[in-house]
CSV table of C-alpha atoms in Angstrom, one decimal:
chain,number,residue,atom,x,y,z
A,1,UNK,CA,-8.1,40.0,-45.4
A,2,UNK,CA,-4.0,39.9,-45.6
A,3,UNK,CA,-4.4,38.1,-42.1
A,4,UNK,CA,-6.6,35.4,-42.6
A,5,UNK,CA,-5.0,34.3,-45.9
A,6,UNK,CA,-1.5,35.0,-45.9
A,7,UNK,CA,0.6,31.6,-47.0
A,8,UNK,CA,2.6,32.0,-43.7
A,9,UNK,CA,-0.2,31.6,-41.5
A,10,UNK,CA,-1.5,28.7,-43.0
A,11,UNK,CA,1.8,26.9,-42.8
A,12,UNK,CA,2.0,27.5,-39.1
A,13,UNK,CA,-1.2,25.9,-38.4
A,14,UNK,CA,-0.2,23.2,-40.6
A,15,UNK,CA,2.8,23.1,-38.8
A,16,UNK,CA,1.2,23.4,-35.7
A,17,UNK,CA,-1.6,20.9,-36.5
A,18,UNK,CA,1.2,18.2,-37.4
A,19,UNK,CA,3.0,18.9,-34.6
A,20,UNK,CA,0.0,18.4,-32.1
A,21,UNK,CA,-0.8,15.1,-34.3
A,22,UNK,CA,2.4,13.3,-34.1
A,23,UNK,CA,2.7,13.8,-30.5
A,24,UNK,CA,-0.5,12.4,-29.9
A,25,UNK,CA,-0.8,9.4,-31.7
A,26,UNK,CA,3.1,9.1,-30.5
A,27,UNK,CA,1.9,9.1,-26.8
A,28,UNK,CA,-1.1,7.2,-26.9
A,29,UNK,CA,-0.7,4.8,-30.1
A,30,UNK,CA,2.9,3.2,-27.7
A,31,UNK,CA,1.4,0.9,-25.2
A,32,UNK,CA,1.5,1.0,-21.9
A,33,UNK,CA,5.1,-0.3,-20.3
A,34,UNK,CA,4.1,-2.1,-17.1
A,35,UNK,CA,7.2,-4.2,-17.3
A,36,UNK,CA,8.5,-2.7,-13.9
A,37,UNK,CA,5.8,-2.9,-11.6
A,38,UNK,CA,5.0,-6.0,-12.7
A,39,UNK,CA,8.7,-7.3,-11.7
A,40,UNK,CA,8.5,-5.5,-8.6
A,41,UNK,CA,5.2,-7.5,-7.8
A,42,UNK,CA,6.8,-10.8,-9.0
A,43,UNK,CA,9.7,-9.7,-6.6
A,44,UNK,CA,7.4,-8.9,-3.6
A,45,UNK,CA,5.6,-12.4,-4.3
A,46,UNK,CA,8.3,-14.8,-4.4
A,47,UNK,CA,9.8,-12.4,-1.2
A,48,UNK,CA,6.4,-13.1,0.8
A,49,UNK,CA,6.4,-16.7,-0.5
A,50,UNK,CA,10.1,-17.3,1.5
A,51,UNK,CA,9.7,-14.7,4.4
A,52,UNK,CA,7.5,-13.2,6.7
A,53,UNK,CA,8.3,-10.7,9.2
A,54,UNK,CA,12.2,-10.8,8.8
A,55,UNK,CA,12.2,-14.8,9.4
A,56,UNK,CA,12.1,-17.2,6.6
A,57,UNK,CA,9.4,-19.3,6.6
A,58,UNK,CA,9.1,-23.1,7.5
A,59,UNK,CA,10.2,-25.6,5.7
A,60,UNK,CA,12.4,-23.1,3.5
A,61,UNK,CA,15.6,-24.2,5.0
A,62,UNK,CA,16.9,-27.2,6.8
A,63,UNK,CA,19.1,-26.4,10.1
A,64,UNK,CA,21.7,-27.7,8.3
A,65,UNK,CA,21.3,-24.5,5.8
A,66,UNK,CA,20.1,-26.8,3.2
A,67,UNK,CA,17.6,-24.8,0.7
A,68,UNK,CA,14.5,-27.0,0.8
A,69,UNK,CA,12.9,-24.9,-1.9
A,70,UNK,CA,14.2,-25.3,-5.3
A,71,UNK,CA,13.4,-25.4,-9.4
A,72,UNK,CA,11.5,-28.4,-9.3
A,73,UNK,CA,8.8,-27.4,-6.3
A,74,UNK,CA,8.9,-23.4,-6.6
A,75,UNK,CA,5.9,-23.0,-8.2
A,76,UNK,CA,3.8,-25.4,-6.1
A,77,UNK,CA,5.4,-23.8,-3.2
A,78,UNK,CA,4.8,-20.1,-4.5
A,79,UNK,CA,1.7,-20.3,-6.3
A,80,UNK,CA,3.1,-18.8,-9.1
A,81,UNK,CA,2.4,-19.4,-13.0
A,82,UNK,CA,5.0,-19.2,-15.7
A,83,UNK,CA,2.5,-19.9,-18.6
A,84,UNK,CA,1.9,-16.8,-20.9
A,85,UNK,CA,-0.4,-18.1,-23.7
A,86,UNK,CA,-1.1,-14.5,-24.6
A,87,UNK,CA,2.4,-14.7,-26.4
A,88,UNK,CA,2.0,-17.1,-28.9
A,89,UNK,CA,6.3,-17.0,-29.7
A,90,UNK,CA,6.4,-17.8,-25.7
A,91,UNK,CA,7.2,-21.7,-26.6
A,92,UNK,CA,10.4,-21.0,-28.6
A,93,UNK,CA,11.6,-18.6,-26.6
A,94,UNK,CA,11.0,-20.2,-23.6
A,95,UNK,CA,9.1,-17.8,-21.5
A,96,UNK,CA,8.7,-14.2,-20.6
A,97,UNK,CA,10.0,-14.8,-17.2
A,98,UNK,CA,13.0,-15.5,-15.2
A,99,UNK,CA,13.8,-15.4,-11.5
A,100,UNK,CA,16.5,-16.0,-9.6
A,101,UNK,CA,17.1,-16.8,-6.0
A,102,UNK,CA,20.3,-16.7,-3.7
A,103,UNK,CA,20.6,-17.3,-0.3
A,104,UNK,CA,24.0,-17.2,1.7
A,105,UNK,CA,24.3,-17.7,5.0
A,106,UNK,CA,26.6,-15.8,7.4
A,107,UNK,CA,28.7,-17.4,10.3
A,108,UNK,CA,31.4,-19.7,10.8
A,109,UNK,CA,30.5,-21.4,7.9
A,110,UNK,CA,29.6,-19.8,4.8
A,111,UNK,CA,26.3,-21.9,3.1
A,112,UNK,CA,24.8,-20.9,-0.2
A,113,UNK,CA,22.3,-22.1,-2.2
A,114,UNK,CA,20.5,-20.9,-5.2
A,115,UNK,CA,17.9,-21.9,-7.5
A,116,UNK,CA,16.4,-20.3,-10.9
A,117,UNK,CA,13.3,-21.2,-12.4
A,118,UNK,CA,11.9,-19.5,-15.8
A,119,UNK,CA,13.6,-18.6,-19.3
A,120,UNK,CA,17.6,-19.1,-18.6
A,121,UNK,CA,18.3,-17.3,-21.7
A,122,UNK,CA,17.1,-13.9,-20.0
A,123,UNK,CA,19.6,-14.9,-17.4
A,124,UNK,CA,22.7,-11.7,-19.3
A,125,UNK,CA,19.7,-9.3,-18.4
A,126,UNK,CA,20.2,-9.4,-14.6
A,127,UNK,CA,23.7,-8.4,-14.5
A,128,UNK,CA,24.5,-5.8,-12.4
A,129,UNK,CA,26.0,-4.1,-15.6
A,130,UNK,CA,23.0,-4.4,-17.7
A,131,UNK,CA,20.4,-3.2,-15.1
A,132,UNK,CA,22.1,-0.3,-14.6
A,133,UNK,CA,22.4,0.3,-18.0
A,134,UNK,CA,18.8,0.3,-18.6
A,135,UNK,CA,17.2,0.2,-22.0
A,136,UNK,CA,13.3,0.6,-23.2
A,137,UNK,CA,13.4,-2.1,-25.2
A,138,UNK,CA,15.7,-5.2,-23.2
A,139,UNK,CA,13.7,-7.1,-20.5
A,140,UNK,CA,13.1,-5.2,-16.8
A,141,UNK,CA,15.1,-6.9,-14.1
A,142,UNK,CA,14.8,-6.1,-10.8
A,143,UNK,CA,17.0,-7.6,-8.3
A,144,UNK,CA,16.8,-7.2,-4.1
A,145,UNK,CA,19.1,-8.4,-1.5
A,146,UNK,CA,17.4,-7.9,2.6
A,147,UNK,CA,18.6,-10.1,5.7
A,148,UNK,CA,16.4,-12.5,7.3
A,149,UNK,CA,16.7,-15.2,10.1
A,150,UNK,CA,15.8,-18.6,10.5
A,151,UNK,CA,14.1,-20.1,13.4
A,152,UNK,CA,17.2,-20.9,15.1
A,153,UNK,CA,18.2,-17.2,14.3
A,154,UNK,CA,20.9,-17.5,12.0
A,155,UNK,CA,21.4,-14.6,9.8
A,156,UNK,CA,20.9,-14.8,6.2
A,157,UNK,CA,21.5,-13.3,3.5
A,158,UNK,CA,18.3,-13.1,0.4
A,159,UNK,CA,18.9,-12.2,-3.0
A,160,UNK,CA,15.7,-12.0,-5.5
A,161,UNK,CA,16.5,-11.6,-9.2
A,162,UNK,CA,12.2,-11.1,-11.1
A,163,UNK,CA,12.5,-10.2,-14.7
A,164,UNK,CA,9.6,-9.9,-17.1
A,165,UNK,CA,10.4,-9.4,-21.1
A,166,UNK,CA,6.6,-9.2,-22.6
A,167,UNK,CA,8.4,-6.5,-24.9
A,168,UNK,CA,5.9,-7.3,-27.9
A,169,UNK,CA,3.2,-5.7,-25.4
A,170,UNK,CA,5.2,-3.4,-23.4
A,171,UNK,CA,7.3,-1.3,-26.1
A,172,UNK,CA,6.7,0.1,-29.2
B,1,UNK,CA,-13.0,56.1,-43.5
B,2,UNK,CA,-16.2,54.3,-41.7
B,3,UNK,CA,-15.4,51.7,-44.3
B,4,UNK,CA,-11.9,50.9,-43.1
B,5,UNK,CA,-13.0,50.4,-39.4
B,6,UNK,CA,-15.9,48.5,-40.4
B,7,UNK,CA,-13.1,45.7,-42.5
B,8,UNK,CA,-10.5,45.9,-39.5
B,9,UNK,CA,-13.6,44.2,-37.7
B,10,UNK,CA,-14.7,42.0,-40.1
B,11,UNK,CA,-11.1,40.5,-40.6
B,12,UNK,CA,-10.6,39.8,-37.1
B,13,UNK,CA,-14.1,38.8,-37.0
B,14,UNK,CA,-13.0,36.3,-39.6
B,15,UNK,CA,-9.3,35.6,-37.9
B,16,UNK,CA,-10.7,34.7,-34.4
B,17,UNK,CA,-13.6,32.9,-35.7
B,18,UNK,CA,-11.0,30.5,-38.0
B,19,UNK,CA,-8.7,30.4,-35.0
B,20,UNK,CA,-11.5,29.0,-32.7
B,21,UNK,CA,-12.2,26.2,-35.9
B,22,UNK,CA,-8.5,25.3,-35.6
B,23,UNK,CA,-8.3,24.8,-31.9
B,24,UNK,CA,-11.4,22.5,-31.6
B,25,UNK,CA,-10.1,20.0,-34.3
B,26,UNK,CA,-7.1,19.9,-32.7
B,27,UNK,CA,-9.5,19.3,-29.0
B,28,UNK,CA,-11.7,17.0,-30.6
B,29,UNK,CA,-8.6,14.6,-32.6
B,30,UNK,CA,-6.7,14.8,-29.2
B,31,UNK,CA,-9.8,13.8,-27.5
B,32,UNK,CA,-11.0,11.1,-29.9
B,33,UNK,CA,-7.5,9.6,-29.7
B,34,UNK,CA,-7.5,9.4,-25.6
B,35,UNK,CA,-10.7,7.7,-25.0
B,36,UNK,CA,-10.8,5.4,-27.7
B,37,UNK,CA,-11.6,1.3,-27.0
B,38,UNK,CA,-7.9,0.4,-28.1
B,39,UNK,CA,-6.5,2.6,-25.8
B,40,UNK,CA,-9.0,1.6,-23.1
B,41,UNK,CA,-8.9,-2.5,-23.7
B,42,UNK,CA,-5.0,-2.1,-23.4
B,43,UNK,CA,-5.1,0.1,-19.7
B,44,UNK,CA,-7.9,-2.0,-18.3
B,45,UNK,CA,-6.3,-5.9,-19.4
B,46,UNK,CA,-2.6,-4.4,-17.8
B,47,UNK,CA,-4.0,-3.1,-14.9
B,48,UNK,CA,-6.4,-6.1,-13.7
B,49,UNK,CA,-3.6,-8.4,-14.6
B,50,UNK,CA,-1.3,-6.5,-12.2
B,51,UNK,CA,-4.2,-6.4,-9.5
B,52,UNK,CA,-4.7,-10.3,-9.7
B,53,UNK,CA,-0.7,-10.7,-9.2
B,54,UNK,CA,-0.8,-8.4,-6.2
B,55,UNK,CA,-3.8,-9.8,-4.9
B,56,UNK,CA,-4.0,-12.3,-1.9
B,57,UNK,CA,-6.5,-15.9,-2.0
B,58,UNK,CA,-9.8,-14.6,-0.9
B,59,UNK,CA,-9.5,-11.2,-2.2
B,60,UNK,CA,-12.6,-9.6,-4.2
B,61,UNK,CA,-11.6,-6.3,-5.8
B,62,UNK,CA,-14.3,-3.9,-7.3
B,63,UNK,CA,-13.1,-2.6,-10.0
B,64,UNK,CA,-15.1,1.0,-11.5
B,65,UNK,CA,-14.8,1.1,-15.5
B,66,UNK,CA,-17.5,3.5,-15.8
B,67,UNK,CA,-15.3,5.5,-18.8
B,68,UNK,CA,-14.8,1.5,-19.9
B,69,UNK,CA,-18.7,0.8,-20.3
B,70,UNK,CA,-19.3,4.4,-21.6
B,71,UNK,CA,-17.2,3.1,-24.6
B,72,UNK,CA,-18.6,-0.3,-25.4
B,73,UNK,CA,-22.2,1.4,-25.3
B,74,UNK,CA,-20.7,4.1,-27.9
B,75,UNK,CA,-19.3,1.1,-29.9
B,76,UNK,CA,-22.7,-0.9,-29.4
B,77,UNK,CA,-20.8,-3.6,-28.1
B,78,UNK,CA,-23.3,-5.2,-24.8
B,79,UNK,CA,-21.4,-8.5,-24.5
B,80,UNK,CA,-19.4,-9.1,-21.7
B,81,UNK,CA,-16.3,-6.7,-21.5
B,82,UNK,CA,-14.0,-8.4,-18.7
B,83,UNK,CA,-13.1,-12.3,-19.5
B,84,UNK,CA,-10.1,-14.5,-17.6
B,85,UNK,CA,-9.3,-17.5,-19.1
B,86,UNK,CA,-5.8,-19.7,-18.7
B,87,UNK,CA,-4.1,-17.1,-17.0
B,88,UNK,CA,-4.6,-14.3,-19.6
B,89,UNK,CA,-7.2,-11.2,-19.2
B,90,UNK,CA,-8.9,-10.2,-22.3
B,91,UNK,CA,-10.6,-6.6,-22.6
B,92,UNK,CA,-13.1,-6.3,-25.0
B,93,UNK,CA,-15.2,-3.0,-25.6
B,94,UNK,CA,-15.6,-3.3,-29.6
B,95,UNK,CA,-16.1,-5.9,-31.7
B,96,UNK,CA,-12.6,-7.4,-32.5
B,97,UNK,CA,-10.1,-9.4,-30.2
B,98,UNK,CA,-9.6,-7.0,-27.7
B,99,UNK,CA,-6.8,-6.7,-25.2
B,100,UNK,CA,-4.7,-9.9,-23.4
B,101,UNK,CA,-2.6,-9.4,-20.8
B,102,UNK,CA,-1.1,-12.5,-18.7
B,103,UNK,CA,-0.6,-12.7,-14.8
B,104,UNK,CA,1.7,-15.3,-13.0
B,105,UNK,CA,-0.6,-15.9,-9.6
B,106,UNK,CA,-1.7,-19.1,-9.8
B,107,UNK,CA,-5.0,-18.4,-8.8
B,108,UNK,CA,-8.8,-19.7,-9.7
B,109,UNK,CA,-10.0,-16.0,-11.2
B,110,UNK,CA,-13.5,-15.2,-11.8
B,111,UNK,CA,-15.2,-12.1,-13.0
B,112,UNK,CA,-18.9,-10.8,-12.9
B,113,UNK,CA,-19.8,-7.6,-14.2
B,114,UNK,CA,-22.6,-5.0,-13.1
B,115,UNK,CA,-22.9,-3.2,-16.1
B,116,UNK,CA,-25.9,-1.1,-14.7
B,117,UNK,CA,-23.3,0.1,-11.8
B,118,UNK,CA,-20.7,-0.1,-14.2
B,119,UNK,CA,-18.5,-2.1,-11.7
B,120,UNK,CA,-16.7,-5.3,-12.3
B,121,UNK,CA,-16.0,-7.4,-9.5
B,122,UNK,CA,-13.0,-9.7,-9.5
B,123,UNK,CA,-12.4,-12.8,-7.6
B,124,UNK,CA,-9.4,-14.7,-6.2
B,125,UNK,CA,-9.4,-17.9,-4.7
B,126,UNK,CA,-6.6,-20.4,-4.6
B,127,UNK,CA,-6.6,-22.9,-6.8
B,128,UNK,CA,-8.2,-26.0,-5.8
């Protein structure tokens, strides 16, 4: 009977049993962080509203590399939908999203134009130095430059900035 | 000297036997703890709010939640699990508030379940 009594066995399956415990309700009791994939759609979204097939779509730019598209008419243009009322602290904080959009021309001339629609005060988290910093608990910004044409084939250059915070729901 | 073997047996009799008690409440809490409605209400609301973001006008996704429905029975909860309202999904398999999760597509999103088939079948159509 030394065996199945001994003190010392009992404290390593108490031990043992803690151990098991903690990592368990540590894995499955933090939620879920989707914050990524859910930029990386946002991205993808506001890349397929502006482009298709390397060209950007009509009515985008003027051929005068005017940026038709801005703040005001993005999210007619887009489909897309800031509103989050499953975070009630949304309204003070002005949103859970921000996005950022940069296009620059190449040629003779150099054109720009840029627009940002969603919460400005995320705006620090898209720095180049922050994202690659990376930490759990800031916002997830993904940002993507590609080249596409216009109709009259000038070459362009697209940057997309998509951040989500939703940290409440995404990080212990 | 018969005695002696016959306690060596009996102890690890008794060791293994304990041993065997441990591991299953260890199985059983880690099991509990994996399939439980939080857990499930949280997976579900994220991942049909990422579908409806990815998802084109016209699209109709069928969704299996089988493990989902399997749940809500355990829980006796038979009202409906799946609800979009103002851009939020809500998972409910308890009673309780359940799980929100927003999405950005600006889409008209409507849901009918088939709890029979234990399928839910999402629907995305632009909005009007």
């Amino acid at each position: 009977m030394d065996k199945t009594i001994s003190v010392y066995w009992f404290v390593i399956l108490f031990i043992t049993a803690g151990a098991v415990a903690y990592m368990v309700v540590a894995f499955y009791g933090a939620p879920y962080d989707v914050r990524k994939i859910e930029a990386g759609v946002l991205r993808d979204a506001i890349a397929e509203c502006l482009s298709n097939g390397g060209y950007l779509k009509e009515g985008i730019i003027s051929n005068e590399s005017k940026l038709f598209i801005n703040s005001n008419n993005f999210f007619d243009n887009c489909s897309i939908n800031f509103k989050t009322p499953d975070f009630a602290e949304s309204v003070s904080t002005g949103g859970e999203y921000y996005v950022e959009v940069e296009i620059i021309g190449e040629g003779d001339k150099l054109d720009k134009g840029s627009f940002e629609v969603g919460n400005i005060n995320l705006r620090e988290f898209c720095s180049d130095e922050l994202i690659e910093k990376g930490s759990r608990i800031n916002p997830v910004c993904l940002k993507t430059s590609f080249y596409v044409l216009d109709s009259w084939n000038k070459k362009y250059i697209l940057t997309i900035s998509a951040l989500v915070r939703k940290t409440e729901k995404n990080v212990q | 000297m018969e005695n002696k073997r016959g306690n060596v047996l009996t102890e690890n009799l008794i060791f293994i036997i304990l041993n065997i008690a441990f591991i299953s409440i260890i199985l059983i809490f880690v099991f509990t703890r994996m399939d439980n409605a939080a857990t499930l209400e949280e997976t579900y609301s994220k991942q049909i709010a990422l579908m409806i973001d990815a998802a084109q006008p016209g699209t109709e996704i069928h969704l299996n939640m089988g493990d989902a429905f399997d749940r809500a029975d355990k829980e006796r909860y038979y009202n409906s699990a799946v609800s979009v309202e103002n851009n939020v999904v809500n998972v409910k398999l308890s009673e309780g508030a359940g799980h929100d999760y927003s999405f950005f597509n600006n889409a008209d999103v409507s849901v009918t379940e088939y709890r029979e088939d234990k399928l839910v079948v999402i629907f995305i159509d632009p909005k009007e």
